[in-house]
CSV table of C-alpha atoms in Angstrom, one decimal:
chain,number,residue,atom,x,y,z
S,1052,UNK,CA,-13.1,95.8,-11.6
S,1053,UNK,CA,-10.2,94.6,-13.3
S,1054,UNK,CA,-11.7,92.7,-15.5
S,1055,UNK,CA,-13.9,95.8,-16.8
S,1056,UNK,CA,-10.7,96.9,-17.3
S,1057,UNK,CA,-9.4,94.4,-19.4
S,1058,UNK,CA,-12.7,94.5,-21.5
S,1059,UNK,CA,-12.8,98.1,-22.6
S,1060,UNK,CA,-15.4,98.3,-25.7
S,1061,UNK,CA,-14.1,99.7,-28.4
S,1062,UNK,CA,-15.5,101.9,-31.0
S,1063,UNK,CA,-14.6,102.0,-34.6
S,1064,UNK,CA,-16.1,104.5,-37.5
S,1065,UNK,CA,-16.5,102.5,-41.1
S,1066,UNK,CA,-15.8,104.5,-43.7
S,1067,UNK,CA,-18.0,103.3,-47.0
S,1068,UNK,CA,-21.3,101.6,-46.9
S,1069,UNK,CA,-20.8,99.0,-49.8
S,1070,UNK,CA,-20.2,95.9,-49.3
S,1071,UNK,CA,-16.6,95.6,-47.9
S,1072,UNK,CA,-18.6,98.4,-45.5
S,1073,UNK,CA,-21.4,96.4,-44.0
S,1074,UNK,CA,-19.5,93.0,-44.2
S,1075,UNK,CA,-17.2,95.1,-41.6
S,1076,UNK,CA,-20.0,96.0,-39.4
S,1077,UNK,CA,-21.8,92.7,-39.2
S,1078,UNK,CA,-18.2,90.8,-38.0
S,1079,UNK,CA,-17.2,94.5,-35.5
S,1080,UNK,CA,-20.2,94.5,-33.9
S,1081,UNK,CA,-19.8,90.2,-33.2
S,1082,UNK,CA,-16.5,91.0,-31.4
S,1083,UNK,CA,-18.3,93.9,-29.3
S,1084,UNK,CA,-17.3,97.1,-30.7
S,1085,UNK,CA,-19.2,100.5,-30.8
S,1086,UNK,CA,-19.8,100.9,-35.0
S,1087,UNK,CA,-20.5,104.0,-36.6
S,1088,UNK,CA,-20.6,103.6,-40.3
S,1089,UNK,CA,-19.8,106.6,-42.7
S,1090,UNK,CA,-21.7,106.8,-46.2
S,1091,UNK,CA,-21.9,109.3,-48.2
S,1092,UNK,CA,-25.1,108.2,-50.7
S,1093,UNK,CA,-27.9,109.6,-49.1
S,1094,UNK,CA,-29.9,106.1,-48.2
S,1095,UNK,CA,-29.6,102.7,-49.1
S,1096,UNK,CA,-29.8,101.5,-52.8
S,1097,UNK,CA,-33.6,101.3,-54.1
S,1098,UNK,CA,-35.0,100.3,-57.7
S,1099,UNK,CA,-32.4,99.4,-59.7
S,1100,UNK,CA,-29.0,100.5,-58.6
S,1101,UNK,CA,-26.3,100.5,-61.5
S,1102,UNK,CA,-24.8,97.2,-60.4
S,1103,UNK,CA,-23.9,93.3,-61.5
S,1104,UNK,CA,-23.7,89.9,-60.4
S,1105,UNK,CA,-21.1,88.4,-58.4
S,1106,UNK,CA,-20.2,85.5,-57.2
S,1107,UNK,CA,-19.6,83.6,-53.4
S,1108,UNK,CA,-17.0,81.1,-52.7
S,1109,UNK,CA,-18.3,78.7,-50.3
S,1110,UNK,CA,-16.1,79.9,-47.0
S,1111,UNK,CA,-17.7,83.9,-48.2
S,1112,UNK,CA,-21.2,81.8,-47.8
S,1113,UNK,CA,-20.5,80.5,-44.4
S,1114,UNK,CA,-19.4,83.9,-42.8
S,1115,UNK,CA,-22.2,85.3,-44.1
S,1116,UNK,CA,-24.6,82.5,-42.8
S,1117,UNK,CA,-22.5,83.0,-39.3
S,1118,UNK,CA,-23.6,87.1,-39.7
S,1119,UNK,CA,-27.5,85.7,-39.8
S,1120,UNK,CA,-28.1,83.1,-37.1
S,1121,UNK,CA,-32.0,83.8,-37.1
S,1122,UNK,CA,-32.3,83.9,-40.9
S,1123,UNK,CA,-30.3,80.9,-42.1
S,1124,UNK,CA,-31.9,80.2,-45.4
S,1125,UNK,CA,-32.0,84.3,-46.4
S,1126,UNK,CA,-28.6,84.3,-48.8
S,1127,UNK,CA,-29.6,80.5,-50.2
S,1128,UNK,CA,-33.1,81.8,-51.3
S,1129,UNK,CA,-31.3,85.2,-52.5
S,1130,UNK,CA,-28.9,83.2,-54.9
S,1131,UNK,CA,-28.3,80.8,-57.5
S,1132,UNK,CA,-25.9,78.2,-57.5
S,1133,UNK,CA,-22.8,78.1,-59.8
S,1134,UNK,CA,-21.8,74.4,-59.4
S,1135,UNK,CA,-19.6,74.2,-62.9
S,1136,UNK,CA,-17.2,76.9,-64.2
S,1137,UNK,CA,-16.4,76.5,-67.8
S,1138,UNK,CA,-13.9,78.1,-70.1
S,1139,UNK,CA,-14.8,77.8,-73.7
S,1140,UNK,CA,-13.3,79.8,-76.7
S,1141,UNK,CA,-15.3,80.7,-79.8
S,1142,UNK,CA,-13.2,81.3,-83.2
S,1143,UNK,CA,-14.2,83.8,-86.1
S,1144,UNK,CA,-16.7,81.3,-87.4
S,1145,UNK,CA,-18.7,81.4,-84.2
S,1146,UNK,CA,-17.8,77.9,-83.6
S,1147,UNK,CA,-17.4,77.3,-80.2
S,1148,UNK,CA,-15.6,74.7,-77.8
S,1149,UNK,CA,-14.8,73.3,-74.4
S,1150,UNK,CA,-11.0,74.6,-73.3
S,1151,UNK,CA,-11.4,73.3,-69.4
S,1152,UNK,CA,-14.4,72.8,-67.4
S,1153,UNK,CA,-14.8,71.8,-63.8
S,1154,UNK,CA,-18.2,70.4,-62.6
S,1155,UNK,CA,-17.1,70.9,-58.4
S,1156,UNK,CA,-17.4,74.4,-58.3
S,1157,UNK,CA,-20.0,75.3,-55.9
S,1158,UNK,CA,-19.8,79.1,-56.0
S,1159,UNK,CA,-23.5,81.1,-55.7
S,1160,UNK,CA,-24.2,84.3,-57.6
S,1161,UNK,CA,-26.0,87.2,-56.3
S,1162,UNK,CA,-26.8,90.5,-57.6
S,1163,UNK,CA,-24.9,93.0,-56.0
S,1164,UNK,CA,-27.7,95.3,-54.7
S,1165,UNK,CA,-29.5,92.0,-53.6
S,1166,UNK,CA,-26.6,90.9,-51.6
S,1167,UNK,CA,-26.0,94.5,-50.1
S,1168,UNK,CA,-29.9,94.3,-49.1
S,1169,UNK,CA,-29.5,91.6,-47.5
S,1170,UNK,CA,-26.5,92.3,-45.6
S,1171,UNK,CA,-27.5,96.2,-44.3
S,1172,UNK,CA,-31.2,94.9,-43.2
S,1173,UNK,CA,-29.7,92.6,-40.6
S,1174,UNK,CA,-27.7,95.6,-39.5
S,1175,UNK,CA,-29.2,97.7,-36.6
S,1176,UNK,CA,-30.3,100.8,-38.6
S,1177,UNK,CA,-28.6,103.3,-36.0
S,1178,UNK,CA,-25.1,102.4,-37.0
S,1179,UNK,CA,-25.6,104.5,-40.3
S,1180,UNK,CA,-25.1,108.0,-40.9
S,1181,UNK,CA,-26.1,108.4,-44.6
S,1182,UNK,CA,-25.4,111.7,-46.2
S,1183,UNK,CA,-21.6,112.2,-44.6
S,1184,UNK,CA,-18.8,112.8,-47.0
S,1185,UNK,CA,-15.4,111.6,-45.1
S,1186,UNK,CA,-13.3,114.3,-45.3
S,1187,UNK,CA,-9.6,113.9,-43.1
S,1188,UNK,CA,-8.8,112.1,-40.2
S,1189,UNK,CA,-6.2,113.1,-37.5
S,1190,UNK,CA,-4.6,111.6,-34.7
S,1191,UNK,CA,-5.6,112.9,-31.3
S,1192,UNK,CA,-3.1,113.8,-28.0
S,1193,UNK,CA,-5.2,110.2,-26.8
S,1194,UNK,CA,-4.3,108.0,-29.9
S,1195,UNK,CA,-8.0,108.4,-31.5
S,1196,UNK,CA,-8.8,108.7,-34.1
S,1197,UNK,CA,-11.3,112.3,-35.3
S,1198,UNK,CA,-13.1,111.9,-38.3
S,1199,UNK,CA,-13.6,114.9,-40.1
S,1200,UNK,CA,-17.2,114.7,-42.3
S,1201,UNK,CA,-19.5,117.0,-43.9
S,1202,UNK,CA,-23.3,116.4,-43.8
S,1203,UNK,CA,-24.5,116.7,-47.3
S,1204,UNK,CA,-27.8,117.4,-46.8
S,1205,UNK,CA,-27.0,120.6,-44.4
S,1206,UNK,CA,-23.5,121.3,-45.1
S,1207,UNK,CA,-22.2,120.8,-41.9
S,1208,UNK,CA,-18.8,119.7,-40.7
S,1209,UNK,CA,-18.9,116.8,-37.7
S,1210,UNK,CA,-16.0,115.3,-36.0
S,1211,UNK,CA,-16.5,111.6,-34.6
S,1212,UNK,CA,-13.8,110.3,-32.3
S,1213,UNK,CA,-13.2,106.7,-31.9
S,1214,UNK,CA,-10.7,104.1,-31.6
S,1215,UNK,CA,-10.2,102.9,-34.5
S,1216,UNK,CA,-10.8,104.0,-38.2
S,1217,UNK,CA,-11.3,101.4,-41.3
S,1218,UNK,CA,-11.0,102.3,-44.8
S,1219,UNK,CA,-13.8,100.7,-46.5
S,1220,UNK,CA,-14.0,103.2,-49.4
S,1221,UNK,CA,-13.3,101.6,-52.3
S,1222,UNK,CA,-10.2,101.1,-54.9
S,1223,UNK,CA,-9.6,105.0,-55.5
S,1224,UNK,CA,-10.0,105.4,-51.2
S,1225,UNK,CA,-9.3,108.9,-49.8
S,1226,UNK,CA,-8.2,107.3,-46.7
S,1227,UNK,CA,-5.3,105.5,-48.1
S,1228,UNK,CA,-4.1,108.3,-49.8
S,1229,UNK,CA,-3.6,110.2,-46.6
S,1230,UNK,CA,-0.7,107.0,-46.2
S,1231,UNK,CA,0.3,106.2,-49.7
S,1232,UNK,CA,-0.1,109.9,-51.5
S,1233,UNK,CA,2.0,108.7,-54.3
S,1234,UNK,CA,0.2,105.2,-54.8
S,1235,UNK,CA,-1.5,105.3,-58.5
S,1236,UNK,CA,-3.6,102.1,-59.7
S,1237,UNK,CA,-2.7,100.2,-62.6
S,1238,UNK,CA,-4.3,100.2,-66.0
S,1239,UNK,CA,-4.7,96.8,-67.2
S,1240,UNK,CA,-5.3,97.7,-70.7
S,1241,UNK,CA,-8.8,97.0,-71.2
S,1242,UNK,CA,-12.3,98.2,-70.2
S,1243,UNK,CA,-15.6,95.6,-69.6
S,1244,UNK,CA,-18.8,96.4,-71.0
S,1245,UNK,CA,-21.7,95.2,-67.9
S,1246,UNK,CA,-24.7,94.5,-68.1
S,1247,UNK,CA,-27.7,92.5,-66.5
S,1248,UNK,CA,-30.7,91.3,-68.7
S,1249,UNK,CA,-34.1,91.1,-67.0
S,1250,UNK,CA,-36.0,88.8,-68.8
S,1251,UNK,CA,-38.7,88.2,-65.9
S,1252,UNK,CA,-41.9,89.6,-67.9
S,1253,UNK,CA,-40.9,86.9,-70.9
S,1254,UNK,CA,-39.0,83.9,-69.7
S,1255,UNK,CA,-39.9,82.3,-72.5
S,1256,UNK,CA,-38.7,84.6,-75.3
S,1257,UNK,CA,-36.8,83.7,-78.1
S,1258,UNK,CA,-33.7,85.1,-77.3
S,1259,UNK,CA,-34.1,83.0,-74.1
S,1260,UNK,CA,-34.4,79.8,-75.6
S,1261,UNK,CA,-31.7,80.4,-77.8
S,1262,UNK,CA,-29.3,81.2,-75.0
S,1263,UNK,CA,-30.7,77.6,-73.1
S,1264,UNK,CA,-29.9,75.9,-76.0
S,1265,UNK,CA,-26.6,77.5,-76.7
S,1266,UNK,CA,-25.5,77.6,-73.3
S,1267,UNK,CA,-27.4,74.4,-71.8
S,1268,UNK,CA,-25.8,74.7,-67.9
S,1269,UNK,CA,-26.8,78.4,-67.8
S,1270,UNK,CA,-28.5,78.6,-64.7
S,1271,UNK,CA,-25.8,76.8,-62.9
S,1272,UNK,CA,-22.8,77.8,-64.7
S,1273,UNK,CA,-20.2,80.2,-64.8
S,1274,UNK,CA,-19.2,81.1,-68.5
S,1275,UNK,CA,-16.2,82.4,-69.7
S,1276,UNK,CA,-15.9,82.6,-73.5
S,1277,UNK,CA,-12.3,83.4,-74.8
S,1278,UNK,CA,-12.4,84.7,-78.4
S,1279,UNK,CA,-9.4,86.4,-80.0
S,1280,UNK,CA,-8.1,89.0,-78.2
S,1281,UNK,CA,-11.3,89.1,-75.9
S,1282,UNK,CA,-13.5,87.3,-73.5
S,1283,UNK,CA,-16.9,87.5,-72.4
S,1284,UNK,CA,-18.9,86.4,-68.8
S,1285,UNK,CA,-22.2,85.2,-68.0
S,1286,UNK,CA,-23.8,83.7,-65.5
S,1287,UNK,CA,-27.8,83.4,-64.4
S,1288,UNK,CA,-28.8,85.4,-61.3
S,1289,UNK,CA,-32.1,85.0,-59.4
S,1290,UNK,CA,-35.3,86.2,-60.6
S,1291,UNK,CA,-35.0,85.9,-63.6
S,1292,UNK,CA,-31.9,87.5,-64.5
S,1293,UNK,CA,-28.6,87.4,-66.7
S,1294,UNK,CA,-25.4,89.2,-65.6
S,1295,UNK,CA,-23.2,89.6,-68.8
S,1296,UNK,CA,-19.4,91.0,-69.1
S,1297,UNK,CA,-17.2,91.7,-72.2
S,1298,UNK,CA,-13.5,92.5,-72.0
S,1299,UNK,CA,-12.5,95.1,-74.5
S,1300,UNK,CA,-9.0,95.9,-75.0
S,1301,UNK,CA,-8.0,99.8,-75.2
S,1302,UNK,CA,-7.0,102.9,-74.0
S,1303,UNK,CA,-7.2,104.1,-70.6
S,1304,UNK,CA,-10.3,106.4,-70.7
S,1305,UNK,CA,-10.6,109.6,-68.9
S,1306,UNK,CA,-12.4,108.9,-65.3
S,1307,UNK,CA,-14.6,111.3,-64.0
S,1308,UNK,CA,-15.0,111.6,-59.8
S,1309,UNK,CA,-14.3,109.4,-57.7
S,1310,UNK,CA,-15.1,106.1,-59.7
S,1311,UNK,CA,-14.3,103.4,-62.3
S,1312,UNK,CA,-17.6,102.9,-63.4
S,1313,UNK,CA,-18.9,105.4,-66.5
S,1314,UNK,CA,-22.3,105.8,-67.8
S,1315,UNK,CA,-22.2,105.7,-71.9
S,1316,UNK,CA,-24.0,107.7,-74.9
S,1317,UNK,CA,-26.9,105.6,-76.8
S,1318,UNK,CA,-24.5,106.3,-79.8
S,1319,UNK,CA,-21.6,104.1,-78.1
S,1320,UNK,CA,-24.1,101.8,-76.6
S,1321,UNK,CA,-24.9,101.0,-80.2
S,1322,UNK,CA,-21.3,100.9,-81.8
S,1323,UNK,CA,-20.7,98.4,-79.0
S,1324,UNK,CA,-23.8,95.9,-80.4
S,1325,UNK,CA,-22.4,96.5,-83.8
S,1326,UNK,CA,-18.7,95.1,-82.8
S,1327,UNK,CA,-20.4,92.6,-80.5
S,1328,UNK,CA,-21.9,91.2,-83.6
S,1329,UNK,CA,-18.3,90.9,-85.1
S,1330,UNK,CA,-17.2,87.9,-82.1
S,1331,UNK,CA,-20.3,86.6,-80.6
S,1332,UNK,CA,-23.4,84.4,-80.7
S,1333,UNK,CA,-26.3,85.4,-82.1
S,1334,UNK,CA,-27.9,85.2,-78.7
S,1335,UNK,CA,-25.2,86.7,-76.4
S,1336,UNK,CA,-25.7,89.9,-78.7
S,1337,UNK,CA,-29.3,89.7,-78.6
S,1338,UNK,CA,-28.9,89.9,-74.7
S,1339,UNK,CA,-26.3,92.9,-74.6
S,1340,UNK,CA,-29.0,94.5,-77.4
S,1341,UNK,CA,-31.7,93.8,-74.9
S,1342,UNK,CA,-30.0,95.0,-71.9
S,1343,UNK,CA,-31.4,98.4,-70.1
S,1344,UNK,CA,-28.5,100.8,-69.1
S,1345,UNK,CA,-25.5,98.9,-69.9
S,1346,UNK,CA,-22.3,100.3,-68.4
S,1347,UNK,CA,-18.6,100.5,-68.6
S,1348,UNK,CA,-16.1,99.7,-65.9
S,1349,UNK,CA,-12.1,100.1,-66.8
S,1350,UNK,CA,-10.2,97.8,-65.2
S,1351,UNK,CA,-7.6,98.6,-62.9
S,1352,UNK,CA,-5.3,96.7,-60.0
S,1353,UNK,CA,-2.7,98.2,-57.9
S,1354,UNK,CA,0.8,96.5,-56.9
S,1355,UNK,CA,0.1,94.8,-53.7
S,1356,UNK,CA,0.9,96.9,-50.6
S,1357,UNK,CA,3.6,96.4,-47.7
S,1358,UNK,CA,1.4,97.2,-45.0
S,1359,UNK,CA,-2.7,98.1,-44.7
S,1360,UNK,CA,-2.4,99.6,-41.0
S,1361,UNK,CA,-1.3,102.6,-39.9
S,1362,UNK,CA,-1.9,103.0,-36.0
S,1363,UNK,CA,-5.2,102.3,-35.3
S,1364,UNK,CA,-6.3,103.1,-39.4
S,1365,UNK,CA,-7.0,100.3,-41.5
S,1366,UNK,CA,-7.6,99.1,-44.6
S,1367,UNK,CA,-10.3,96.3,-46.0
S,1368,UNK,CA,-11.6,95.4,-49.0
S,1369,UNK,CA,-11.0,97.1,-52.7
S,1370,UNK,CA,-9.1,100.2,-50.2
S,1371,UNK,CA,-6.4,97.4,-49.3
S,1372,UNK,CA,-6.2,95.7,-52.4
S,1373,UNK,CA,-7.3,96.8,-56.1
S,1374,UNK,CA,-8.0,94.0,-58.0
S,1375,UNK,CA,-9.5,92.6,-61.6
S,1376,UNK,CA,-12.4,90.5,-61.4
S,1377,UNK,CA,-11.2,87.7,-63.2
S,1378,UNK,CA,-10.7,85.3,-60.0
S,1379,UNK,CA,-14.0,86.7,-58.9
S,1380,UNK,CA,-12.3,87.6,-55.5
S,1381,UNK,CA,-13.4,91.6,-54.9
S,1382,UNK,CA,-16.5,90.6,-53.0
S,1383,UNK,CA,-15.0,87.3,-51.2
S,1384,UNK,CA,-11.9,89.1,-50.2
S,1385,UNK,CA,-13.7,91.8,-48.8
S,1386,UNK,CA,-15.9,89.4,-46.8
S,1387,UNK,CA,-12.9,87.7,-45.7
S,1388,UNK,CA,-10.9,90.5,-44.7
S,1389,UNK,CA,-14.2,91.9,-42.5
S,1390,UNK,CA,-14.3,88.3,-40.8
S,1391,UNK,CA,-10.8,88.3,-40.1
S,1392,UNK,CA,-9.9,91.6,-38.5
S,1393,UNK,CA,-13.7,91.4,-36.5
S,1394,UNK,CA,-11.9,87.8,-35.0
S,1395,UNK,CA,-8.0,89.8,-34.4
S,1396,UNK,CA,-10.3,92.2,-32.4
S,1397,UNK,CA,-12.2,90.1,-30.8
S,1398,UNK,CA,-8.8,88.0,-29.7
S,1399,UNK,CA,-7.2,90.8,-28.4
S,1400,UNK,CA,-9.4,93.4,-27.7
S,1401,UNK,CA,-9.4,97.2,-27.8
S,1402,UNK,CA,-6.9,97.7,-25.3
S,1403,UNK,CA,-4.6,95.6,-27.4
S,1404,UNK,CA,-5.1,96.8,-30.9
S,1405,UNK,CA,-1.9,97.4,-32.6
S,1406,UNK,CA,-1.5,93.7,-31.9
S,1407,UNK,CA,-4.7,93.3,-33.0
S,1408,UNK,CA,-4.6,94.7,-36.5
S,1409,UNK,CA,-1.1,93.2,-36.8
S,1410,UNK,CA,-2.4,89.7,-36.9
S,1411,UNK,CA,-5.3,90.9,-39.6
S,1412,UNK,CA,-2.4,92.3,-41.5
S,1413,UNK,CA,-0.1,89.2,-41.0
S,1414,UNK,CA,-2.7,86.8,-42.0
S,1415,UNK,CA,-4.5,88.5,-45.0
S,1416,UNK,CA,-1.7,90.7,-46.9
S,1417,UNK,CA,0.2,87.7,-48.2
S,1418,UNK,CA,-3.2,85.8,-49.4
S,1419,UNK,CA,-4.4,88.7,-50.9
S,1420,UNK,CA,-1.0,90.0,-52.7
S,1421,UNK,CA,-1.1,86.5,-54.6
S,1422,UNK,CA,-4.4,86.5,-55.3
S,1423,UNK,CA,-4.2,89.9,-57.0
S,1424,UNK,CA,-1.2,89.1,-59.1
S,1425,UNK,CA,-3.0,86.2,-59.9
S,1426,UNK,CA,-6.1,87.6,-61.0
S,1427,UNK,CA,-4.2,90.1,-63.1
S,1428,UNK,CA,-2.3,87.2,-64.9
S,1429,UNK,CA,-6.0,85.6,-65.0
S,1430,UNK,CA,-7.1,88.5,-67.3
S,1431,UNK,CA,-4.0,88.6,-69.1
S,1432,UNK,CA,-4.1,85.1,-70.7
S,1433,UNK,CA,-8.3,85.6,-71.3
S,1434,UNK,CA,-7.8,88.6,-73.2
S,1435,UNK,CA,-4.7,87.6,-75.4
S,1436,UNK,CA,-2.1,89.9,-74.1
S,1437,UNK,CA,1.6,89.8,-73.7
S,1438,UNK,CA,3.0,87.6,-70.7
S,1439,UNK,CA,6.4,88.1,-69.3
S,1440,UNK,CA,7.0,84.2,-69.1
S,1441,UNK,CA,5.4,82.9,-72.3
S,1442,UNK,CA,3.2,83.8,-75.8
S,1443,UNK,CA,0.7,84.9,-75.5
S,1444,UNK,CA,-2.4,82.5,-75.0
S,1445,UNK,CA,-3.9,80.6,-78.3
S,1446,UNK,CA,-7.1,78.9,-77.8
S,1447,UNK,CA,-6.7,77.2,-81.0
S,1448,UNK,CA,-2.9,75.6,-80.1
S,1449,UNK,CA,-2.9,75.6,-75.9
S,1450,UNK,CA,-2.2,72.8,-74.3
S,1451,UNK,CA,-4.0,70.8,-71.7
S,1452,UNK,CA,-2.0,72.5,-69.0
S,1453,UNK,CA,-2.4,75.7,-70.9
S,1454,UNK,CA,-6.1,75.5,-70.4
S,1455,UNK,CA,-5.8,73.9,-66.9
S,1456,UNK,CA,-4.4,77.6,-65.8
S,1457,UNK,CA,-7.8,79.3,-67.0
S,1458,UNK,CA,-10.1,77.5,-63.9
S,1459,UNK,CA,-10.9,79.3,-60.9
S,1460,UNK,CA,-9.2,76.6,-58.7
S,1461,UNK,CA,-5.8,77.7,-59.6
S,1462,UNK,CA,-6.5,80.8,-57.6
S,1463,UNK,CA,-3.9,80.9,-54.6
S,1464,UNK,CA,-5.3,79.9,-51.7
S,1465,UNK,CA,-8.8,79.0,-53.5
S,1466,UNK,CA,-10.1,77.0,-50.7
S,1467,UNK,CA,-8.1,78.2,-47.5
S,1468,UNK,CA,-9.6,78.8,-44.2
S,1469,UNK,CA,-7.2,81.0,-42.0
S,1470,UNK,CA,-7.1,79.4,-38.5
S,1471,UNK,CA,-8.9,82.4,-36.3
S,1472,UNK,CA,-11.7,81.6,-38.2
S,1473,UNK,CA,-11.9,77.8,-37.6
S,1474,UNK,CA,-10.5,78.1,-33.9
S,1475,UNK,CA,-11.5,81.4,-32.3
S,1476,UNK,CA,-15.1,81.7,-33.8
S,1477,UNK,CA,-17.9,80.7,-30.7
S,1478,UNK,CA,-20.5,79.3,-33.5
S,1479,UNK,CA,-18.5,79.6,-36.9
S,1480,UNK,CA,-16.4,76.3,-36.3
S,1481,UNK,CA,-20.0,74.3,-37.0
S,1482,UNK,CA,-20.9,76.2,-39.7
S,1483,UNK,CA,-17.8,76.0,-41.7
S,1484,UNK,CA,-17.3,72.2,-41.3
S,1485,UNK,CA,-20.9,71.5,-42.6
């Protein structure tokens, strides 16, 4: 009886089903919590959900492997591999070369939907309530947490009690707010034009070619072109696809809901090919020109925080810690973050959860503040912009070191495992060792 005691099964509501959201569930539900997850899109993504590539640092690859132990070769066979990532500037003339390159990379990239497919179809399909809008939250006279939501579909109000709430909503989270109200993101001063390129019905096309023979390691390489004042992205994705970004430097536009993403006019979409034409390749233009429904994202970060707990709320992913995507770590700190506090849990159970959530803050604030001033300083040098500690960065003069600074290695803590992974894990030791 005591030891019932000691083992009381906790129950935790998600908000936000995206990816930071199911990572969350898959590692709660390992440490033997109760998981209700909160979504407010009315069903899981289908067709072709406005979305891009990303990419997964090896340790993000492992916990993910660890979350499907009867499907082992699902995210391999879902993925390509990005073995090299190369930095390359191109100059007014269109001439293009190498700046730094490193051939030991071994990231994967995945489409986003693909990777959220995979991850909420090994989920048990209960856990979901699609069609809630989180509304507030309040403490109870027991130390829960009530959930207040509305049911889209009927209008209804619900309350959900449990013992623990996570803020999985995203850089602009509501739940945050209710701690932080004065907390504004940070502009970073440009926008990125997104787009992927489905070229499935003519691999072979000329536009193809040319970009093989322009770019001869696409398929297994991570691109970043620096031109002045600029930078572009690109990368291969499975099936036949090609996830492109370009950096654009300008004002803050006016955001609409509760999103960074905006939808564009064909008129825009077409004065963005014509300046495209201005700084890039041939090619890479023909494959923004060829692109269906290309997007706009602006950019933003956020100072990092002093705490992501409050009680028994909590903070993951993008709701924890805003970041640019130039150090590719929005997706693989999220993953990280859900693997981590599912292990503090899981050490200390639900009895002990202040303690709990302690530990998930003491072990991933400090990794994750650096690696968001980092990624901001990341995106500062690509696109040309003023630094507080030096000129601003010159393909044509930088240095060796200069261009040593622009690989994805330099990221703090780039290859870091924290220790309740390696030594708390029942089956994830193995995995992460191979």
């Amino acid at each position: 009886m005591e030891e019932t005691k000691k083992k009381k099964k906790g129950k935790a509501v998600i908000v936000g089903g995206s990816i930071a959201g199911v990572s969350c569930a898959h590692s709660l539900l390992l440490a033997g919590w109760d998981v209700v997850l909160l979504e407010k899109s009315s069903g899981p993504p289908t067709g072709n959900p406005t979305g891009a590539g990303l990419g997964l640092d090896p340790l993000a690859q492992r916990i993910i492997h660890s979350w499907l132990p009867h499907n082992p070769h699902l995210l391999h066979n879902s993925t390509v591999p990005l073995t090299i990532d190369q930095n390359q500037a191109t100059d007014s003339e269109k001439v293009r070369w190498t700046l730094a390159r490193d051939e030991n990379y071994n990231f994967r990239a995945a489409h986003w939907a693909d990777l959220h497919g995979l991850l909420y179809n090994a989920l048990p399909p209960n856990i979901f309530l699609w069609g809630h809008l989180y509304l507030s939250l309040a403490i109870s006279e027991y130390k829960t947490v009530i959930v207040k939501a509305k049911v889209l579909q009927s209008n209804k109000i619900i309350d959900i009690e449990s013992d623990l709430l996570v803020a999985a909503d995203g850089c602009l989270s509501s739940i945050r707010q209710n701690f932080l109200p004065g907390l504004k993101l940070r502009y970073s001063g440009y926008c990125a034009w997104r787009g992927v390129l489905d070229f499935s019905e003519n691999k072979n096309s000329e536009i193809i070619q040319g970009m093989r023979s322009s770019y001869p390691d696409l398929g297994k390489c991570l691109y970043f072109d620096l031109a002045s004042g600029t930078h572009s992205v690109f990368y291969e994705l499975l099936n036949n696809r090609l996830n492109w970004i370009w950096y654009v430097n300008q004002a803050e536009p006016e955001l609409k809901g509760n999103s960074v993403t905006l939808k564009v006019r064909d008129d825009i979409i077409k004065n963005m090919h014509q300046e495209a034409k201005k700084v890039w390749s041939p090619e890479l233009v023909e494959v923004m020109k060829q692109t269906k429904e290309p997007f706009i994202n602006a950019i933003y970060d956020c100072d990092p925080l002093k705490q992501i707990f409050w009680g028994n709320v909590v903070l993951i992913g993008d709701a924890a810690h805003p970041t640019t995507p130039h150090g590719l770590r929005s997706t693989n700190m999220s993953i990280l973050d859900a693997a981590v506090l599912g292990k503090c849990l899981e050490k200390w159970g639900a009895e002990n959860l202040f303690s709990a959530l302690e530990e998930y803050q003491s072990i991933r604030l400090p990794v994750t503040s650096k690696q968001v001033l980092h990624a901001r300083q990341l995106g500062r040098i690509k696109q040309g912009l003023a630094l507080p500690d030096h000129e601003p960065f010159n393909p044509k003069t930088a240095s060796p070191e200069e261009c040593h600074e622009l690989q994805q290695k330099t990221m703090p803590f780039f290859a870091d495992i924290p220790t309740i992974l390696v030594d708390s894990a029942q089956c994830f030791t193995c995995i992460i060792r191979t």
